[in-house]
Short mmCIF file of C-alpha atoms and ligand atoms in Angstrom, two decimals:
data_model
loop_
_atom_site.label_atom_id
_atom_site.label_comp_id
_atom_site.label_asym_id
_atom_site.label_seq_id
_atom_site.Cartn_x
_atom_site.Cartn_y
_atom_site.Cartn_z
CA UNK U 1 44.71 30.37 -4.62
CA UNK U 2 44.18 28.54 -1.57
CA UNK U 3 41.61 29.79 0.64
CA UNK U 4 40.93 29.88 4.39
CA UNK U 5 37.28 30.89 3.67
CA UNK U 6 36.12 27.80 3.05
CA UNK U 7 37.17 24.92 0.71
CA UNK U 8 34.42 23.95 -2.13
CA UNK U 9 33.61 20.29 -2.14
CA UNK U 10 33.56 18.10 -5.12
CA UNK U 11 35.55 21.04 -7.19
CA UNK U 12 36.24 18.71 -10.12
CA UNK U 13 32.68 17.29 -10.38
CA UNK U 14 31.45 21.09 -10.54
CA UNK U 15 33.41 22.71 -12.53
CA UNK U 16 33.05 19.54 -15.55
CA UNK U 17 29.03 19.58 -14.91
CA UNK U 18 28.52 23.72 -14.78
CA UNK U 19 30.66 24.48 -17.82
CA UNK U 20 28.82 23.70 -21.32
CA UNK U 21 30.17 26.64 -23.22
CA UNK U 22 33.14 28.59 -22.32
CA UNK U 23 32.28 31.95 -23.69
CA UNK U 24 28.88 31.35 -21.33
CA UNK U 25 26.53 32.87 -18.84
CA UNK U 26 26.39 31.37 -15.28
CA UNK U 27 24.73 31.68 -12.01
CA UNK U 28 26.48 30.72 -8.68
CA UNK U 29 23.26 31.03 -6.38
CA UNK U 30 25.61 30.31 -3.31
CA UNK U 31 28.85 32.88 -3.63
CA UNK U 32 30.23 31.67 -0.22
CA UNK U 33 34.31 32.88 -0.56
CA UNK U 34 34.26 32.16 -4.28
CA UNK U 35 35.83 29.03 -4.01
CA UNK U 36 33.90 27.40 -6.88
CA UNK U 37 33.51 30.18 -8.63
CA UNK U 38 37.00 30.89 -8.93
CA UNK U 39 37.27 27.18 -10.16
CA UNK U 40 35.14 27.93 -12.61
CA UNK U 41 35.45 31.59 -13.73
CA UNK U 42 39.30 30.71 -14.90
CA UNK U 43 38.37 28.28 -17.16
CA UNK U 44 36.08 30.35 -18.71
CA UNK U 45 36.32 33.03 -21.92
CA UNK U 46 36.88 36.66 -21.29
CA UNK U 47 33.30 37.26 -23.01
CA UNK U 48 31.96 34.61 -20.33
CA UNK U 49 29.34 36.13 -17.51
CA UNK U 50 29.22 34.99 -13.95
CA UNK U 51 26.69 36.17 -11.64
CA UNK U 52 27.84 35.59 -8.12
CA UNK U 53 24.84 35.80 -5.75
CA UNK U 54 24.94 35.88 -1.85
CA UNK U 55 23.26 37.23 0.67
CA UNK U 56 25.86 37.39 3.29
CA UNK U 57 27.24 41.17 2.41
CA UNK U 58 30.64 39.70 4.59
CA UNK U 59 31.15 36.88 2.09
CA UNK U 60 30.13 39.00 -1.19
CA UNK U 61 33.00 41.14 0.37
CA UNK U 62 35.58 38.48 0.30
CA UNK U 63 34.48 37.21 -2.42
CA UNK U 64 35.02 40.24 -4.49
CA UNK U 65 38.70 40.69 -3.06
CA UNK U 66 39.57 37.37 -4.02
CA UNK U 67 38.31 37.55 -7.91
CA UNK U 68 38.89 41.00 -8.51
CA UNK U 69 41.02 39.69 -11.16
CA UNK U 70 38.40 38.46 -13.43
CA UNK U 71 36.33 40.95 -15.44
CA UNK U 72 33.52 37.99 -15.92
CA UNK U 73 31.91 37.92 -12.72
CA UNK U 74 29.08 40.19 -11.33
CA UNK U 75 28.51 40.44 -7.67
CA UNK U 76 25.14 40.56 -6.16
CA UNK U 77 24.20 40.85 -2.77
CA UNK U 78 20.33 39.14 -2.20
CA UNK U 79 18.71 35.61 -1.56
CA UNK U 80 18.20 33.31 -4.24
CA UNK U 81 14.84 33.04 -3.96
CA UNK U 82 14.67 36.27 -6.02
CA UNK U 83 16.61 34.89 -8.90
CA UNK U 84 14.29 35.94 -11.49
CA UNK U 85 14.17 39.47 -10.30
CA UNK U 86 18.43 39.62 -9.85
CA UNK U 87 18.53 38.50 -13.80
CA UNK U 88 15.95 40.82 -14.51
CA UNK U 89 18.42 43.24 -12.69
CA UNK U 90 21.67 42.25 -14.99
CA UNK U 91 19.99 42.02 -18.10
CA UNK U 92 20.18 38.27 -18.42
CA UNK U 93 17.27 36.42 -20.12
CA UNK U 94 19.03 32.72 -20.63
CA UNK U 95 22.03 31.26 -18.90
CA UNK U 96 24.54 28.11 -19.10
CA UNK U 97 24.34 26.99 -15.78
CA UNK U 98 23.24 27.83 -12.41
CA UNK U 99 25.10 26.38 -8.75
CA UNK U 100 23.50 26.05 -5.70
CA UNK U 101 26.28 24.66 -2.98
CA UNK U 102 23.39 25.33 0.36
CA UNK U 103 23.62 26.05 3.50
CA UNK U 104 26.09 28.12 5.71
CA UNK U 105 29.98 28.12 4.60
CA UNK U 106 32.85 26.85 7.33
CA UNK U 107 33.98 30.33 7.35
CA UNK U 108 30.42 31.24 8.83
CA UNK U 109 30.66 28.57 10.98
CA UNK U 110 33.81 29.10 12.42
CA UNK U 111 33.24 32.83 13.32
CA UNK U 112 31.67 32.64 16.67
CA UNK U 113 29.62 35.87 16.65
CA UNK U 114 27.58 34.83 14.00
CA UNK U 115 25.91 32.21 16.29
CA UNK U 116 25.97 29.45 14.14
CA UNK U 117 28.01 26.57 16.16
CA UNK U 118 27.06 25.52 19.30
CA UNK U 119 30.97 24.67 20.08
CA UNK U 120 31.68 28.37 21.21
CA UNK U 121 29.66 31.14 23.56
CA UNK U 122 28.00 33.26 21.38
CA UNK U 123 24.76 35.09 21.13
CA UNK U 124 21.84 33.44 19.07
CA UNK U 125 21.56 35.10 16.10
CA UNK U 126 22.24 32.34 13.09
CA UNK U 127 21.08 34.93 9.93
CA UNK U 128 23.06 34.64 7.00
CA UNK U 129 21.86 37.93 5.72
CA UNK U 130 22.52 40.60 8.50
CA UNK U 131 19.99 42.56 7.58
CA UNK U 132 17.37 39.92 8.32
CA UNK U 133 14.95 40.65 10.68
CA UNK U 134 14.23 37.17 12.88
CA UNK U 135 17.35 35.78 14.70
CA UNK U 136 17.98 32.48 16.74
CA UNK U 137 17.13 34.45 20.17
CA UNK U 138 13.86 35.72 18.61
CA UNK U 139 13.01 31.76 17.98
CA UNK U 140 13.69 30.12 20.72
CA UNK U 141 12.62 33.02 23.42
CA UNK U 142 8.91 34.23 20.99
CA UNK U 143 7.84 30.69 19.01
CA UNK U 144 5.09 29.29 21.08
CA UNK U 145 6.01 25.71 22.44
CA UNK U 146 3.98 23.71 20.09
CA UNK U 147 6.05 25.41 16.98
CA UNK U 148 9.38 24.94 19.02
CA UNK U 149 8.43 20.89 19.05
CA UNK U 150 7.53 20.88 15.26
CA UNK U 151 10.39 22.65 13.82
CA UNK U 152 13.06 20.56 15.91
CA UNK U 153 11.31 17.14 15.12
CA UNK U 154 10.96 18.69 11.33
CA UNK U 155 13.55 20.21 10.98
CA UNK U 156 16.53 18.94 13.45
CA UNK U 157 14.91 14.93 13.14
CA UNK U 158 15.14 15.30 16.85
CA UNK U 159 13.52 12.45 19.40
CA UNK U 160 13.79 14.55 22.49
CA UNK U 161 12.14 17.50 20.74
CA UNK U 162 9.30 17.27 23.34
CA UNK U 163 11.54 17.30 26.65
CA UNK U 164 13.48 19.86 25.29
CA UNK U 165 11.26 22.36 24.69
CA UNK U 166 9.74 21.99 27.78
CA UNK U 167 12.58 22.78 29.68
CA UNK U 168 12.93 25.65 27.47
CA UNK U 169 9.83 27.29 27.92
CA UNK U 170 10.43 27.02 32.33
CA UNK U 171 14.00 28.91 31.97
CA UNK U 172 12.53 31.11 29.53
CA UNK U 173 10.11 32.36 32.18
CA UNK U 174 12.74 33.28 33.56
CA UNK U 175 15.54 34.63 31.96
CA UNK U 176 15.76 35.31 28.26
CA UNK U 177 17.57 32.89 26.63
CA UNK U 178 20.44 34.51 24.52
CA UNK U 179 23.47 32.09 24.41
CA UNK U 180 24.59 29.30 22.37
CA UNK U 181 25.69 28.30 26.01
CA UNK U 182 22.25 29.10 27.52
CA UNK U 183 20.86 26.69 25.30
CA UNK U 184 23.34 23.93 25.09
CA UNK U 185 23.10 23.96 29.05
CA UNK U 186 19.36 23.26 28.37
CA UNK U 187 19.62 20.63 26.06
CA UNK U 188 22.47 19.11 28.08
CA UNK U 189 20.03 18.89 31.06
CA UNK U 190 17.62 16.45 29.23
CA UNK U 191 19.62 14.48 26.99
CA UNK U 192 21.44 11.50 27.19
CA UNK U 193 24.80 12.58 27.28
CA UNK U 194 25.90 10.08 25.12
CA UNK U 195 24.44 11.19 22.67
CA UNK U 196 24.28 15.39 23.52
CA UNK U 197 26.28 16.84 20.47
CA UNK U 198 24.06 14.64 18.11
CA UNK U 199 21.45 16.73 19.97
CA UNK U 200 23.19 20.32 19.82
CA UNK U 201 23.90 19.70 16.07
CA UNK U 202 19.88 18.45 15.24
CA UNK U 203 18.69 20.94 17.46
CA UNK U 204 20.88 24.13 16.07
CA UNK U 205 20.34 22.57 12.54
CA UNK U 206 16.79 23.19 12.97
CA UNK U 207 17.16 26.76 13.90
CA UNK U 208 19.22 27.52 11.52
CA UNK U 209 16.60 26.49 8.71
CA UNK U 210 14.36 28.30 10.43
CA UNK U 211 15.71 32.04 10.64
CA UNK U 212 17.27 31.23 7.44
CA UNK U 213 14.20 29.79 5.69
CA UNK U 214 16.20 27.55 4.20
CA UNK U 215 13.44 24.99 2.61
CA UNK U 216 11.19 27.56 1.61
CA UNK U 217 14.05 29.24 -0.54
CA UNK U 218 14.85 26.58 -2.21
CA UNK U 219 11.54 25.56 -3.17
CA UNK U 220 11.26 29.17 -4.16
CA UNK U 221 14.82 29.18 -6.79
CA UNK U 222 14.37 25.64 -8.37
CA UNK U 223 11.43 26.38 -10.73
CA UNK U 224 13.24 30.01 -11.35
CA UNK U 225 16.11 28.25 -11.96
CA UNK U 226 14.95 26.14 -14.46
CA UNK U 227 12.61 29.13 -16.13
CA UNK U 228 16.16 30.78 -16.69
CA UNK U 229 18.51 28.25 -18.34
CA UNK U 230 18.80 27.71 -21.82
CA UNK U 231 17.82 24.38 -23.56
CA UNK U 232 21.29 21.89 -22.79
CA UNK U 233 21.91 24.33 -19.90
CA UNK U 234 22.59 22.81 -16.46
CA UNK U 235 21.41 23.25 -12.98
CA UNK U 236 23.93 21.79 -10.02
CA UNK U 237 22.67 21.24 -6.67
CA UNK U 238 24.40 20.09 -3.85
CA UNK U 239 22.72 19.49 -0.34
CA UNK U 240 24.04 18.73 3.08
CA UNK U 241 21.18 16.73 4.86
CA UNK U 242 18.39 14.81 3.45
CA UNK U 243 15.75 17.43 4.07
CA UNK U 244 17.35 19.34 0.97
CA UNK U 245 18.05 16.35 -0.96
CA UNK U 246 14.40 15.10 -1.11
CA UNK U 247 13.12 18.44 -2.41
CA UNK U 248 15.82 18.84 -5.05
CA UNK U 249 15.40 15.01 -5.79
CA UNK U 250 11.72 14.73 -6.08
CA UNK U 251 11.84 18.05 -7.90
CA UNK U 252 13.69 16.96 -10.15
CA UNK U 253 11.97 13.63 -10.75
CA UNK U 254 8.78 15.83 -11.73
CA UNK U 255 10.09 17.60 -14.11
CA UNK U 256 11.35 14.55 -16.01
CA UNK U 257 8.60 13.08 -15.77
CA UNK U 258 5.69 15.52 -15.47
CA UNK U 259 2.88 13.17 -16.79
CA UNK U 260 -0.26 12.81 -15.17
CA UNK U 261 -2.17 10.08 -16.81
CA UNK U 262 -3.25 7.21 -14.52
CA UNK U 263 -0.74 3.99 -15.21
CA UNK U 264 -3.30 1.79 -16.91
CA UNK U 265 -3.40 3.63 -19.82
CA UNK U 266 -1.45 2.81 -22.79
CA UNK U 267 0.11 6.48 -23.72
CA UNK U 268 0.24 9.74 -22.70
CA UNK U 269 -2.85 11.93 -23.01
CA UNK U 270 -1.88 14.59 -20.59
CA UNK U 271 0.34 16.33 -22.88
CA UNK U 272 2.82 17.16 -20.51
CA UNK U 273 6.23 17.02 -21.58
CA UNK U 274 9.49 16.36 -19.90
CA UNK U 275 11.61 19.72 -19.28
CA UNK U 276 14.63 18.15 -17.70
CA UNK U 277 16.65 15.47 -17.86
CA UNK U 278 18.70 13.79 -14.75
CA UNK U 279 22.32 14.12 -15.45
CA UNK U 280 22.57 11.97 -11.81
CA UNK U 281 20.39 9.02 -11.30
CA UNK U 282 22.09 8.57 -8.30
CA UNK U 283 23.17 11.81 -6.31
CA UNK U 284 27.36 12.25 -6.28
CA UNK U 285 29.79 12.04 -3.32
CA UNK U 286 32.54 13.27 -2.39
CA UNK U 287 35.72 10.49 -2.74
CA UNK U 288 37.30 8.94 0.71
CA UNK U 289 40.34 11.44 -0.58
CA UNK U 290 38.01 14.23 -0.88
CA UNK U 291 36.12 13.45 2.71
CA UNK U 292 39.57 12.66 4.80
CA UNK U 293 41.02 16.49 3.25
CA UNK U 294 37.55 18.40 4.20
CA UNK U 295 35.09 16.29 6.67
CA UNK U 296 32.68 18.60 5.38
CA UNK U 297 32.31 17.06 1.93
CA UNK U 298 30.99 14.00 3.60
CA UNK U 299 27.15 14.91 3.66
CA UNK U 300 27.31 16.43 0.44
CA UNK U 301 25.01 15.20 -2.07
CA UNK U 302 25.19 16.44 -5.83
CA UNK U 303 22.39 16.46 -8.43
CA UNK U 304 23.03 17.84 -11.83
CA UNK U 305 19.88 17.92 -14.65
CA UNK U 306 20.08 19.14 -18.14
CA UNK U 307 16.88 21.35 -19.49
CA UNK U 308 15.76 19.90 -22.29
C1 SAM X 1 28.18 26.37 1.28
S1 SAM X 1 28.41 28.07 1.11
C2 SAM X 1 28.94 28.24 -0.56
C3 SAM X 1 30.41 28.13 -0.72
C4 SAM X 1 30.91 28.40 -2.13
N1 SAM X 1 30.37 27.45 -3.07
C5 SAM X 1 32.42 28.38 -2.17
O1 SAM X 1 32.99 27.47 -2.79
O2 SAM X 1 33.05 29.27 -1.57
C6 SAM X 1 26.79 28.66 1.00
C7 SAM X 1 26.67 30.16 0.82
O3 SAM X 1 25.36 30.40 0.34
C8 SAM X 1 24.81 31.52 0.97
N2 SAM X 1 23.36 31.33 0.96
C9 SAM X 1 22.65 30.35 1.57
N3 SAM X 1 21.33 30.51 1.34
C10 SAM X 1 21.21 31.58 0.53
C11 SAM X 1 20.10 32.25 -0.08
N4 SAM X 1 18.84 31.84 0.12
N5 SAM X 1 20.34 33.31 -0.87
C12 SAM X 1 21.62 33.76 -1.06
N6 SAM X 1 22.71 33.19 -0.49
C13 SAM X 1 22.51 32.11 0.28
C14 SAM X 1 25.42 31.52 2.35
O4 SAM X 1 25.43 32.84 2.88
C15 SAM X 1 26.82 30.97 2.09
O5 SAM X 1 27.75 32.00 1.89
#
């Protein structure tokens, strides 16, 4: 089925990575509109599990309409950085293979209310998880200005973070800042405007991260992750900007090599052993094919390991 939801990038590299055992147990961290899992769930045996978590309940809902065809999958609404618990939950001690495809779907994107694009006039709210307490607004309009300047120089890799957020904090004296519009106008007014939707993307990236938590959930599911899945089971992650990547990359990198005995000596002594092995020494991309059918395969970045 073809899906307006939101295409899944690199389905063939997925769906030949994730799937060690047909009759298996696996973990899509990032449920989106099923689009991978549906990939994935047909190939599999009737006795196969698939836990679908997400914590949008509007995507889980989609999601569920669009597999409700395959007795396999179990739908759970939550954040990944609970994985541990959401086994617990099913039942499931040991699994095949666990996805993580981050960030927000295009069908998140492209609905307007939801605040996530600065290309149409909508309030800031940017949660994936409606129930989520901090929004955009609460960010932008609460954060003190130092905080503002670190998490869009962290966060969005944004030069003008300083100018920006001064600006900011005079209209915010004024007038609570609620719009995608409201804020584009700001960032308009000190940019180059050359280069202006570089800075509405860096500067609503950062935001995003922020009410999302993005990093810190991630950092909070990998070791989980890797707790959970069998020996020769696989973990797939694919990231969208280079924050991600480097914490998936050099997480990985530990974990294959955890030792922690200084160079010069001639063996290990540490005892610590490797617990992973890197499936992708270099992280997969999406084909010129792939990229000119959905531009939004072009940041994406796979890395697959194997627990050993
Ligand atoms: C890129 S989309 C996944 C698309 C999916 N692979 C597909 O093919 O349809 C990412 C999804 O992960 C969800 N998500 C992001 N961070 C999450 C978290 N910490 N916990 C649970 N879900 C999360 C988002 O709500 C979004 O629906």
């Amino acid at each position: 089925m073809q899906s307006p939801f939101h295409k899944p990038v690199m389905p063939e590299q997925v769906v030949d990575f994730m799937i060690t055992d047909l009759g298996g147990v696996y973990v899509d961290c990032t449920f989106g509109g099923g689009g991978h899992a549906e990939l994935i769930v047909s190939q599999l045996n009737k006795e196969a599990i698939y836990v679908g978590i997400d914590q949008d309940e509007e995507a889980l809902r989609y999601a569920k309409a669009r597999l409700s065809q395959y007795g396999q999958v179990v739908y759970k609404q939550g954040n990944f950085r609970d994985l541990q618990k959401i086994l617990e939950d099913c039942s499931i001690r040991k699994v095949h293979g666990i996805l993580l495809d981050l960030g927000v779907s295009s069908y998140q994107i492209d609905r307007p209310m939801r605040g996530f694009t600065y290309m149409a006039d909508s309030n800031l709210d940017m949660r994936m998880d409606q129930n989520s307490a901090l929004t955009a607004e609460d960010v932008i309009n609460e954060y003190s200005e130092n905080d503002l300047v670190t998490l869009f120089k962290d966060y969005g890799e944004e030069r003008k973070s300083k100018l920006i957020v001064r600006r900011l904090a005079t209209e915010r004296k004024n007038k609570r800042i609620k719009t995608t519009t409201q804020l584009r106008k700001i960032i308009e007014s000190v940019v180059n405007p050359k280069f202006k939707i570089k800075s509405f993307a860096r500067i609503f990236q950062a935001l995003r991260i922020e009410v999302n938590q993005e990093l810190k959930c991630l950092e909070m599911v990998l070791p989980q992750a890797i707790e959970a899945l069998k020996t020769g089971g696989r973990i797939l992650v694919i990231s969208y900007h280079s924050l991600e990547d480097r914490i998936v990359k050099q997480f990985y990198k530990q974990l294959e090599n955890p030792c922690t005995c200084p160079v010069e000596l001639p063996e290990c002594v540490c005892g610590k052993k490797p617990s992973l092995k890197i499936l992708t020494r270099k992280a997969i991309r999406a084909t010129e094919d792939e990229i000119k059918e959905n531009s939004r395969s072009r940041s994406a970045l796979l890395r697959v390991g194997e627990k050993l």
